[in-house]
Short mmCIF file of C-alpha atoms in Angstrom, two decimals:
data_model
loop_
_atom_site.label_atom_id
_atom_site.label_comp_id
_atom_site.label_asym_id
_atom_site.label_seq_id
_atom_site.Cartn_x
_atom_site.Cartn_y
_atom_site.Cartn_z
CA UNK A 1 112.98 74.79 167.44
CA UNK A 2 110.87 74.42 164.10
CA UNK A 3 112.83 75.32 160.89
CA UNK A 4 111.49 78.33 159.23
CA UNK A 5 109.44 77.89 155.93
CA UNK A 6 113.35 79.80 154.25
CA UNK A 7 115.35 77.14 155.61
CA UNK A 8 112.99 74.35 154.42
CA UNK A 9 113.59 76.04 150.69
CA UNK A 10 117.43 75.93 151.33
CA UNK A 11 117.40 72.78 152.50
CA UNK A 12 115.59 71.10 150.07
CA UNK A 13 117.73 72.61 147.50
CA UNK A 14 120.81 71.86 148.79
CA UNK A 15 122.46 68.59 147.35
CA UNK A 16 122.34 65.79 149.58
CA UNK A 17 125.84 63.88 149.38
CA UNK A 18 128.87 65.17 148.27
CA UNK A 19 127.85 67.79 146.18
CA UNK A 20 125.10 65.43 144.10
CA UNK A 21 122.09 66.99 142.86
CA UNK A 22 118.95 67.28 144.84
CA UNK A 23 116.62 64.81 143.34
CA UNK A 24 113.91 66.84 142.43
CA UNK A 25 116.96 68.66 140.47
CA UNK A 26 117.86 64.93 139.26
CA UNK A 27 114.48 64.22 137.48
CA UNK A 28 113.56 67.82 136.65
CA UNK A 29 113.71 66.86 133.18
CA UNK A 30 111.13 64.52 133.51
CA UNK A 31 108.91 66.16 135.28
CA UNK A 32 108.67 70.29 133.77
CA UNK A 33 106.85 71.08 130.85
CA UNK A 34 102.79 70.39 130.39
CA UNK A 35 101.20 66.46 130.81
CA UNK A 36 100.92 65.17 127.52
CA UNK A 37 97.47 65.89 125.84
CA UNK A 38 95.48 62.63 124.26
CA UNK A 39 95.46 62.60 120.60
CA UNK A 40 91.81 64.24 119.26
CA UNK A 41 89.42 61.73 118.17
CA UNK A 42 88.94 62.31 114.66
CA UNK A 43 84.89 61.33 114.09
CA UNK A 44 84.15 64.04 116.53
CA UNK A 45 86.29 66.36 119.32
CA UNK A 46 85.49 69.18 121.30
CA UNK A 47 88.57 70.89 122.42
CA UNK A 48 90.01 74.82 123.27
CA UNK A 49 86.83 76.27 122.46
CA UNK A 50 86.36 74.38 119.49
CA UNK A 51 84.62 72.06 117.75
CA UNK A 52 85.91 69.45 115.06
CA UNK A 53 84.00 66.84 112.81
CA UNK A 54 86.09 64.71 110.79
CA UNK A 55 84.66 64.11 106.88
CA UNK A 56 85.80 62.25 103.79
CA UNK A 57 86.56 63.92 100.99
CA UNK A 58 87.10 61.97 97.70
CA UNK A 59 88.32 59.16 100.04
CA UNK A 60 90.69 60.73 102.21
CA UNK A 61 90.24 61.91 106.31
CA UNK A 62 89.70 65.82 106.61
CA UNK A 63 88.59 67.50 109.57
CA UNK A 64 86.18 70.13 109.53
CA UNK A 65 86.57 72.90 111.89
CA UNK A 66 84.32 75.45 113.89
CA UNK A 67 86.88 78.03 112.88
CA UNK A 68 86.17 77.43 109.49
CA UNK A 69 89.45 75.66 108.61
CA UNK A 70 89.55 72.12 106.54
CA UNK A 71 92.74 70.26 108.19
CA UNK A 72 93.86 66.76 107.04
CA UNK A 73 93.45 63.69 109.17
CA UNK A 74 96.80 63.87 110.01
CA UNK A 75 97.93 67.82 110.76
CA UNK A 76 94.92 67.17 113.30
CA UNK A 77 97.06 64.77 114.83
CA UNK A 78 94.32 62.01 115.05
CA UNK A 79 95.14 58.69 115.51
CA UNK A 80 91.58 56.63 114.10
CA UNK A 81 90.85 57.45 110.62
CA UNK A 82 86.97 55.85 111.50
CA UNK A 83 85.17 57.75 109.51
CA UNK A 84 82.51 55.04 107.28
CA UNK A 85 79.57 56.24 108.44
CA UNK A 86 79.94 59.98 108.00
CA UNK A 87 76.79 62.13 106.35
CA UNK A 88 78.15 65.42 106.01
CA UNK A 89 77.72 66.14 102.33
CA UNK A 90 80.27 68.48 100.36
CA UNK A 91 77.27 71.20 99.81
CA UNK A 92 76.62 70.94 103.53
CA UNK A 93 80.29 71.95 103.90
CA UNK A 94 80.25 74.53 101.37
CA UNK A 95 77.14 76.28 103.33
CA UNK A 96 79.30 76.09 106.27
CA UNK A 97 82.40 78.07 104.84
CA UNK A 98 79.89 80.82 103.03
CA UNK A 99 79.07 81.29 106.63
CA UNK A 100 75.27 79.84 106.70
CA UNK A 101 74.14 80.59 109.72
CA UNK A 102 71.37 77.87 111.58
CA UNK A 103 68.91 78.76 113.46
CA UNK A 104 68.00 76.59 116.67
CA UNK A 105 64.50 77.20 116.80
CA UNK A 106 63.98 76.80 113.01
CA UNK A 107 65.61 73.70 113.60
CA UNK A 108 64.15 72.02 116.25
CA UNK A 109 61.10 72.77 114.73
CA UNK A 110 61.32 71.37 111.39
CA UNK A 111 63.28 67.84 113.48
CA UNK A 112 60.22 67.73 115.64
CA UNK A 113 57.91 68.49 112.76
CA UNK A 114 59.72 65.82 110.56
CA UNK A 115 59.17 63.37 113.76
CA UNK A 116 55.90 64.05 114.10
CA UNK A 117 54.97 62.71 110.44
CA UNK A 118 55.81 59.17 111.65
CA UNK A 119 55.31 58.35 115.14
CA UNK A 120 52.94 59.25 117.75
CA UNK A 121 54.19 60.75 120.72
CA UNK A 122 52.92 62.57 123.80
CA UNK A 123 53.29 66.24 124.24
CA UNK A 124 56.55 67.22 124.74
CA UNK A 125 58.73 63.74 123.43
CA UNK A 126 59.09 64.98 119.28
CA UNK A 127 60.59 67.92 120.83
CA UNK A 128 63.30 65.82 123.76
CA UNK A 129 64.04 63.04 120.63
CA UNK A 130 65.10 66.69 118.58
CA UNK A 131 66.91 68.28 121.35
CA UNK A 132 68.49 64.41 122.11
CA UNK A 133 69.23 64.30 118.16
CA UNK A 134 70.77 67.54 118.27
CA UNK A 135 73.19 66.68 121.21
CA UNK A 136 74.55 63.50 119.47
CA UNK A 137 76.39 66.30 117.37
CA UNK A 138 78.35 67.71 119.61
CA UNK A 139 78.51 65.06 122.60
CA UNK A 140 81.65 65.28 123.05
CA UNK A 141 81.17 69.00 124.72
CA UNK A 142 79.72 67.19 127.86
CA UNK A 143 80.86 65.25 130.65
CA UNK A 144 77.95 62.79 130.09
CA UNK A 145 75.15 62.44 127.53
CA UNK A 146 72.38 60.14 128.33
CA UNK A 147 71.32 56.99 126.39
CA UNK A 148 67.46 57.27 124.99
CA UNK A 149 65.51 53.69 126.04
CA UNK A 150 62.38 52.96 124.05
CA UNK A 151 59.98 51.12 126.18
CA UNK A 152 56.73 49.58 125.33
CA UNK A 153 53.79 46.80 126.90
CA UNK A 154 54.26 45.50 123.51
CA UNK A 155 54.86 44.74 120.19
CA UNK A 156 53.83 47.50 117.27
CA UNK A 157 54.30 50.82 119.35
CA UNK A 158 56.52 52.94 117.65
CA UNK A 159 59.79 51.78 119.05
CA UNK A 160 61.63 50.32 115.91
CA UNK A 161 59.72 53.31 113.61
CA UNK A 162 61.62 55.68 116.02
CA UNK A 163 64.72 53.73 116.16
CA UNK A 164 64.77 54.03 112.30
CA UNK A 165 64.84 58.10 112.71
CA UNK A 166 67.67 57.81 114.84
CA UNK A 167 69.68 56.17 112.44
CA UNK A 168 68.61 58.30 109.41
CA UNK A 169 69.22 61.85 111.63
CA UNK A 170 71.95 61.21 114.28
CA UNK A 171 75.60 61.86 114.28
CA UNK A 172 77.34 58.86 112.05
CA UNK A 173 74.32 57.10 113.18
CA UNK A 174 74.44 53.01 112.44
CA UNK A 175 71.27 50.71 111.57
CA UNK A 176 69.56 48.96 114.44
CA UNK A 177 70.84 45.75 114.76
CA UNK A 178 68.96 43.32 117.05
CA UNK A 179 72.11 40.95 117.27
CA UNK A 180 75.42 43.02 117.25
CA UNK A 181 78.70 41.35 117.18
CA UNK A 182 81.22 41.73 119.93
CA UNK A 183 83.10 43.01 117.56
CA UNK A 184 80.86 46.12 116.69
CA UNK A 185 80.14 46.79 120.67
CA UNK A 186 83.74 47.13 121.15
CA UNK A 187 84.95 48.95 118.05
CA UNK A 188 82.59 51.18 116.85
CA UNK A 189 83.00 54.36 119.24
CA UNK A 190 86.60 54.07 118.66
CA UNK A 191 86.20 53.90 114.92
CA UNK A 192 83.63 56.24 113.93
CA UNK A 193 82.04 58.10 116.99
CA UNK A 194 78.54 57.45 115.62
CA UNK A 195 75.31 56.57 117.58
CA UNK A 196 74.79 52.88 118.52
CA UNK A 197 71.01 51.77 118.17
CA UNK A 198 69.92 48.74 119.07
CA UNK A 199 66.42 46.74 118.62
CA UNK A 200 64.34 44.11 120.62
CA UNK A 201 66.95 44.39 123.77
CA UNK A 202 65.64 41.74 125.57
CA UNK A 203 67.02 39.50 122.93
CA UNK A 204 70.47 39.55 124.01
CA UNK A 205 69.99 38.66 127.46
CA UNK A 206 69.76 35.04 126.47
CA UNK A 207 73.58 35.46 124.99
CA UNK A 208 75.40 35.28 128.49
CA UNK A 209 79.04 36.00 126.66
CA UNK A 210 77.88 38.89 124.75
CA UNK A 211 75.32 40.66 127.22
CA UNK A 212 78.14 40.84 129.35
CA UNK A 213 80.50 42.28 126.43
CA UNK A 214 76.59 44.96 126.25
CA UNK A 215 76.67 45.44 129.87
CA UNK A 216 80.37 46.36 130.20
CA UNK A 217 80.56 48.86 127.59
CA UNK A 218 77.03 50.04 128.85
CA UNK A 219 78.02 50.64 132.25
CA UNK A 220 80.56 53.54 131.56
CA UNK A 221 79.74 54.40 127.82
CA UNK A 222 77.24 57.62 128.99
CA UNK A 223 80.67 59.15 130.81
CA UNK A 224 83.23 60.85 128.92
CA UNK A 225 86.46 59.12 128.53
CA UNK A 226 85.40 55.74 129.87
CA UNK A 227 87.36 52.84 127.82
CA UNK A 228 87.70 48.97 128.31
CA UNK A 229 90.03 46.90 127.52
CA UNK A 230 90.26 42.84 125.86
CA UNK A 231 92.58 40.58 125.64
CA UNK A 232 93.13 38.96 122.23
CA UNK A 233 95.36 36.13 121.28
CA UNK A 234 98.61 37.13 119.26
CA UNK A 235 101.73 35.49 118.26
CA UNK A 236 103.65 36.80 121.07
CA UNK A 237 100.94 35.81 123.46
CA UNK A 238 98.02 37.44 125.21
CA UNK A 239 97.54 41.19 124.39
CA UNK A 240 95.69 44.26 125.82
CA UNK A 241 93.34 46.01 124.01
CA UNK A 242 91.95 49.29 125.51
CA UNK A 243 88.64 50.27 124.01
CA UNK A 244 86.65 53.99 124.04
CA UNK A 245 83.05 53.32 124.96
CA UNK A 246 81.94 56.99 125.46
CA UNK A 247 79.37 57.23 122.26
CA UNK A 248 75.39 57.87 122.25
CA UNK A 249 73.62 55.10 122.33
CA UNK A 250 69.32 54.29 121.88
CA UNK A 251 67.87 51.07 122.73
CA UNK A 252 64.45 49.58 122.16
CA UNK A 253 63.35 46.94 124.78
CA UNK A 254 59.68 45.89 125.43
CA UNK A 255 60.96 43.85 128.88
CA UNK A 256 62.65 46.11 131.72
CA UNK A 257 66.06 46.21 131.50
CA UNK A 258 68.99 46.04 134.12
CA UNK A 259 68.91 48.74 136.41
CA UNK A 260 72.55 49.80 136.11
CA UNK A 261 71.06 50.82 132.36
CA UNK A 262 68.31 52.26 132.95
CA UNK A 263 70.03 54.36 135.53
CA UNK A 264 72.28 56.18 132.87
CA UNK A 265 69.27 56.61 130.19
CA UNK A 266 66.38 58.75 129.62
CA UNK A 267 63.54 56.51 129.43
CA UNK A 268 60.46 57.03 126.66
CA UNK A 269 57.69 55.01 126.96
CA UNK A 270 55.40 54.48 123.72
CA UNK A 271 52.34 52.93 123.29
CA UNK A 272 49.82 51.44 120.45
CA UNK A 273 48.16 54.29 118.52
CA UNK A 274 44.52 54.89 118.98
CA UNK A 275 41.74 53.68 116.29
CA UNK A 276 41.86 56.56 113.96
CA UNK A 277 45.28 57.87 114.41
CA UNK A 278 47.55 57.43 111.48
CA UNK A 279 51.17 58.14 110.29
CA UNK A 280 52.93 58.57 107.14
CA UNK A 281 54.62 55.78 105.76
CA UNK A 282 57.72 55.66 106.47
CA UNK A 283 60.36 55.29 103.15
CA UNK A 284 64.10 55.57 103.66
CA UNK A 285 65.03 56.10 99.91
CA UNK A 286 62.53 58.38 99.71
CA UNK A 287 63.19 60.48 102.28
CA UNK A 288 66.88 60.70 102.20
CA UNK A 289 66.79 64.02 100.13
CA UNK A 290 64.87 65.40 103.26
CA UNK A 291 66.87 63.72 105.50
CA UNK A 292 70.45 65.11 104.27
CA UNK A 293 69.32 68.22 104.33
CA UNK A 294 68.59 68.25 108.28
CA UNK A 295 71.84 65.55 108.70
CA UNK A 296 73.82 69.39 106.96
CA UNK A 297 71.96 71.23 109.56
CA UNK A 298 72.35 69.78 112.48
CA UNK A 299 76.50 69.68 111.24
CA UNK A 300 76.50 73.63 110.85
CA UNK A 301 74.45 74.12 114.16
CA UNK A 302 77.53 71.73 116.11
CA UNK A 303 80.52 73.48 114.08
CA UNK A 304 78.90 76.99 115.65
CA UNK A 305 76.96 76.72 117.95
CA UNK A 306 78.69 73.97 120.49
CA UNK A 307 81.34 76.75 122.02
CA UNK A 308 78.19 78.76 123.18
CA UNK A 309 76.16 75.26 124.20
CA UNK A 310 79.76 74.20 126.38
CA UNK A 311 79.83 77.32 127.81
CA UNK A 312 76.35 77.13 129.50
CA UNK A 313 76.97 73.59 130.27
CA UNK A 314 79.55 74.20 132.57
CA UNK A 315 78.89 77.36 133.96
CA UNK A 316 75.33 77.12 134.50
CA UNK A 317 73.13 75.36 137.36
CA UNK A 318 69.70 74.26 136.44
CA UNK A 319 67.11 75.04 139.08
CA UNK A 320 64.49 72.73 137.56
CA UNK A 321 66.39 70.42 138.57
CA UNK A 322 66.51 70.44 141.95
CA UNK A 323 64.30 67.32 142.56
CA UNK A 324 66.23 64.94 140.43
CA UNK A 325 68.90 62.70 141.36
CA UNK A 326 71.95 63.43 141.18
CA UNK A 327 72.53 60.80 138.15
CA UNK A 328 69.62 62.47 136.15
CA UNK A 329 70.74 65.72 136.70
CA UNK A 330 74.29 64.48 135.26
CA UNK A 331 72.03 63.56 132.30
CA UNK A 332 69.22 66.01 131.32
CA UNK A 333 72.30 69.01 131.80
CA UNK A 334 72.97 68.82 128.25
CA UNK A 335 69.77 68.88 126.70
CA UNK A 336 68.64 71.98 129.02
CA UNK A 337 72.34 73.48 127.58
CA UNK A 338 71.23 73.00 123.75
CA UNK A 339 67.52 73.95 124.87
CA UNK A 340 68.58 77.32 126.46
CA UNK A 341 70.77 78.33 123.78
CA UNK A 342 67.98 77.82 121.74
CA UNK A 343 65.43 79.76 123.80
CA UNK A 344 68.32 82.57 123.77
CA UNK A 345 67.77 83.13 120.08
CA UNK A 346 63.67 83.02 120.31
CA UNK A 347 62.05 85.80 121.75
CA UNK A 348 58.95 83.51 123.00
CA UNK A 349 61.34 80.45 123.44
CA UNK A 350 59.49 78.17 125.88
CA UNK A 351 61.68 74.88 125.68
CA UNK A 352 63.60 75.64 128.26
CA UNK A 353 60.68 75.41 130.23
CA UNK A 354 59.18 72.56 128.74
CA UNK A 355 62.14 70.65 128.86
CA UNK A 356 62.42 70.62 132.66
CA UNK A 357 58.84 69.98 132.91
CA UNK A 358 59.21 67.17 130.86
CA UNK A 359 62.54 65.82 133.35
CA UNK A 360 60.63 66.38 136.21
CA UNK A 361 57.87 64.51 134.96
CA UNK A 362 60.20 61.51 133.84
CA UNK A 363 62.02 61.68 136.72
CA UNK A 364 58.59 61.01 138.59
CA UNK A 365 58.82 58.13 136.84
CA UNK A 366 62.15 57.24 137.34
CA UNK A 367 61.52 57.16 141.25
CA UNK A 368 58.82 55.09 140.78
CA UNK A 369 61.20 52.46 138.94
CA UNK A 370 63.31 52.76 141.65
CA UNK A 371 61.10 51.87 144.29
CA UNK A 372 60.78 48.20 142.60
CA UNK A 373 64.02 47.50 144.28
CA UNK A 374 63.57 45.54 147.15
CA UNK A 375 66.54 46.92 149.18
CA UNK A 376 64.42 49.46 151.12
CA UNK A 377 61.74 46.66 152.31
CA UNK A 378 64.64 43.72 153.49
CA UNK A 379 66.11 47.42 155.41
CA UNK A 380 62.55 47.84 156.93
CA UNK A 381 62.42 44.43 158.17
CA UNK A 382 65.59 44.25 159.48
CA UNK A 383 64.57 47.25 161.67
CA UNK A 384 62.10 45.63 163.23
CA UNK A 385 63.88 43.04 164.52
CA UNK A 386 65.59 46.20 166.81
CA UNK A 387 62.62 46.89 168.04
CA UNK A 388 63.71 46.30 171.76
CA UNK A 389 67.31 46.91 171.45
CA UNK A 390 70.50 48.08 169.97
CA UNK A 391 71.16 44.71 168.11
CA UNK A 392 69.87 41.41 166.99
CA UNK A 393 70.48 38.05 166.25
CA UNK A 394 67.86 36.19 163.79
CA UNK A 395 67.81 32.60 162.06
CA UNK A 396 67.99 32.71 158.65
CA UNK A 397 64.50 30.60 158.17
CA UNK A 398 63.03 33.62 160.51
CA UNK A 399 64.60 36.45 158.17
CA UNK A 400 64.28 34.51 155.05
CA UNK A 401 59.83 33.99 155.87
CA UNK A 402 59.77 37.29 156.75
CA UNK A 403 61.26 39.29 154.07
CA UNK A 404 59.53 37.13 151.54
CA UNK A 405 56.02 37.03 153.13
CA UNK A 406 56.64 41.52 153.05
CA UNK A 407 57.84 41.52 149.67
CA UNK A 408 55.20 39.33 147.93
CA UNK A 409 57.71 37.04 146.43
CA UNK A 410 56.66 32.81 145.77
CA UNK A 411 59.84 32.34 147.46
CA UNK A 412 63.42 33.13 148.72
CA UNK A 413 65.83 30.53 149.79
CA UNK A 414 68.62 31.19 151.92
CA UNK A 415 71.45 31.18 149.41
CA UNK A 416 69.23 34.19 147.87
CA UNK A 417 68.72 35.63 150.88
CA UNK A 418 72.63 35.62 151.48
CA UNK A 419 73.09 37.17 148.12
CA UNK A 420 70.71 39.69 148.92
CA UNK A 421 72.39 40.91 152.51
CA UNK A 422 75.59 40.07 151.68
CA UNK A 423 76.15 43.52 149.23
CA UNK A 424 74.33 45.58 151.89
CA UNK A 425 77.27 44.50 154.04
CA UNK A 426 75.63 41.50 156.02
CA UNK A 427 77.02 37.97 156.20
CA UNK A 428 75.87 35.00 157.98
CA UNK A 429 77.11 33.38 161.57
CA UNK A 430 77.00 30.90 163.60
CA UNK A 431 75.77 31.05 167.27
CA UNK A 432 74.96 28.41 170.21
CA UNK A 433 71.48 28.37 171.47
CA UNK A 434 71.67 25.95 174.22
CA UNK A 435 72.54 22.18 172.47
CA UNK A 436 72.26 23.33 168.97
CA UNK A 437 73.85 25.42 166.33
CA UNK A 438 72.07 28.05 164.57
CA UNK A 439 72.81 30.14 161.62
CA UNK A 440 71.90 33.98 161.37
CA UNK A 441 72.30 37.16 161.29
CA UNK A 442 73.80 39.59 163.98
CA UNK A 443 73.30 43.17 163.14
CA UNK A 444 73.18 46.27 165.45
CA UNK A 445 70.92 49.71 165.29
CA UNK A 446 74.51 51.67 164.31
CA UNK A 447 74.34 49.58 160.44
CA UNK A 448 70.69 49.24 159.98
CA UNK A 449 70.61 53.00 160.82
CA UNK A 450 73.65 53.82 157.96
CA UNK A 451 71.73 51.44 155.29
CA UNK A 452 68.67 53.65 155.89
CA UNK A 453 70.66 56.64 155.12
CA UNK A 454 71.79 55.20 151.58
CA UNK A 455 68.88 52.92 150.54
CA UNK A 456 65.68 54.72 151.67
CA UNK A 457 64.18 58.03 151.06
CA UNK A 458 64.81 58.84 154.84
CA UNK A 459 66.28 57.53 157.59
CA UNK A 460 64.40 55.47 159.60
CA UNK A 461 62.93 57.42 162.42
CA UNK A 462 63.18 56.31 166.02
CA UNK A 463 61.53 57.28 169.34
CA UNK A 464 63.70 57.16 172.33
CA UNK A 465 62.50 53.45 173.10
CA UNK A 466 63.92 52.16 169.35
CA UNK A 467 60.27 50.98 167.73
CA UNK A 468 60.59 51.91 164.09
CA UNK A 469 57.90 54.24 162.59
#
């Protein structure tokens, strides 16, 4: 007869040998009360509702809050003092306690405005660089925030004009650098939570040892709470070093860039202006009057606006959406946030709108990228060989000719070809064929059928007699 769910209790409660404790009654003390809460980063931390920026003033670590409290570096609790790139001047604080008051749409309309002056950009972009501008100050709100790629045919388009706006607006922003250290890659979202920039990409490839230091702080630095860790030689030996790589980040490249990148960014491309089309030049000591001014703004719209901005964020769906990915939903979600709590305070505010025409557009785009991969083709071709039956054997010569005649390539040996199949879950055999040994592939209609489902737009539809459409 079953226990009932009272004797269960009892019995679980009841010691277990000679009147010892239970052990959940034995570890109790290790286990009740709340998990332990990480420390709060001091550059920047969104937390209970609230919004912190950490500041220096007269050389010391403060921490300016959206309740309008200044806390020192350590009441916060912080555990990185980072703060050498901060740009939020002491009259940009002051407005902030008086109780100034910034208004989004002003806002984005003097950033785009100020944009405008020296690059040239199609339609909507001024106004997504803004919004993306905007969000660097209060990233932290959001599960992800997408990295901004410059792209170009060429030389001369904007790209490094635009990267030098970054630096001079965003949130602790650093200088493009064309050859970062490993050092800097690894340490500077753990020191001072400020946008990375970075110039002429397709530089670094060459560096094997340090594109794969880029690649593997890349490859999780768009998600929240992401880290890495090094090892680095002490004297007592080989020790661990965890690193936080969630920061934003904007890269200029004129070549293509790997596709687990470009996957996690919002890609601009920019071309050569037209013969009679003309900017203003661009100055950094003479602008960075102007500049300061919109570096205080963008501060006081974080410090009180981000609770309202985190609110929509993860409450809200956005329908506009609906034909993205799911990774580029993950990473337009936070501009649309800032953009509709901007529209909320406009009577005629149209950038929600715009916005998601402008993600649907680039996500156009971004399909189009993604058709370059070959893995939908080699999944074609292997369908075809099931053309008269639930599974297949083929030489690799066969496979190897075939996939490279449909694909257009000069060439594919068989170790590529191996290195091609073998993620897609396909690895060569060996078979008999009357007095010789061949080496294949064997692969049935149930796998080719699942790799449709992932890889392609569709499944690969088949009539009853299994010829592929």
């Amino acid at each position: 007869m079953q226990p009932s769910v009272e004797e269960i209790e009892e019995l679980a409660a009841a010691p277990l040998l000679s009147g010892e404790p239970s052990p959940l009654a034995r570890y109790a003390h290790l286990l009740d009360g709340p998990d332990a809460i990480p420390a709060p980063r001091l550059p920047q931390d969104f937390r209970n509702g609230v919004m912190s920026i950490g500041v220096l003033i007269d050389g010391q670590p403060y921490v300016i809050r959206g309740n309008s409290e200044i806390v020192s570096a350590d009441e916060y609790g912080a555990e990185n003092y980072g703060l050498s790139n901060v740009r939020f001047s002491k009259e940009g604080i002051k407005r902030f306690l008086r109780g100034d008051v910034m208004a989004g749409p002003e806002l984005i309309e003097r950033l785009e405005g100020f944009i405008r002056r020296f690059v040239v950009m199609d339609e909507d972009l001024p106004a997504l660089l803004a919004l993306w501008l905007m969000g660097t100050y209060c990233y932290t709100a959001f599960e992800y925030f997408p990295y901004l790629v410059l792209r170009s045919p060429e030389k001369r388009c904007g790209k490094s004009r635009t990267l030098d706006l970054i630096s001079m607006l965003g949130f602790n922003a650093h200088q493009p650098t064309a050859s970062p250290t490993e050092a800097q890659i690894f340490r500077e979202p753990r020191e001072d939570g400020g946008v990375q920039i970075y110039d002429e990409m397709e530089g670094m490839t060459g560096d094997k040892e340090r594109w794969s230091a880029v690649t593997s702080v890349f490859n999780s630095g768009f998600h929240k709470g992401q880290v890495v860790t090094r090892y680095r030689k002490t004297g007592q030996g080989q020790q661990k070093e965890t690193f936080e790589t969630y920061v934003p980040r904007a890269i200029a490249s004129i070549s293509s860039l790997e596709s687990t990148l470009e996957d996690r960014s919002i890609m601009v491309m920019m071309q050569r202006l037209l013969p009679g089309q003309q900017t203003e030049r661009f100055s950094l000591r003479r602008l960075d009057q102007q500049a300061q001014i919109l570096r205080d703004d963008l501060h006081i719209l974080a410090l009180t606006m981000t609770p309202t901005i985190a609110a929509l964020y993860d409450e809200s769906e956005f329908p506009g959406l609906s034909g993205l990915d799911h990774r580029a939903v993950d990473l337009w979600e936070p501009l649309l946030a800032i953009a509709a709590v901007i529209d909320a305070s406009d009577e005629t505010g149209t950038l929600t709108d715009r916005m998601t025409r402008l993600a649907e557009g680039l996500g156009g785009e971004r399909a189009s990228r993604s058709a370059d991969d070959p893995n939908p083709i080699i999944i074609e071709v292997l369908d075809e060989y099931l053309s008269l039956g639930t599974e297949a054997k083929v030489k690799a010569e066969d496979l190897a000719e075939r996939i490279r005649s449909r694909l257009g390539w000069d060439s594919l040996t068989l170790k590529a070809l191996a290195n091609r199949l073998h993620p897609l879950g396909l690895k060569s055999s060996r078979w008999r064929d009357g007095q010789t040994n061949q080496r294949g592939y064997l692969f049935s209609r149930t796998q080719i059928d699942d790799l449709a489902r992932r890889y392609t737009s569709g499944n690969l539809e088949q009539p009853e007699h299994g010829t592929a459409k």
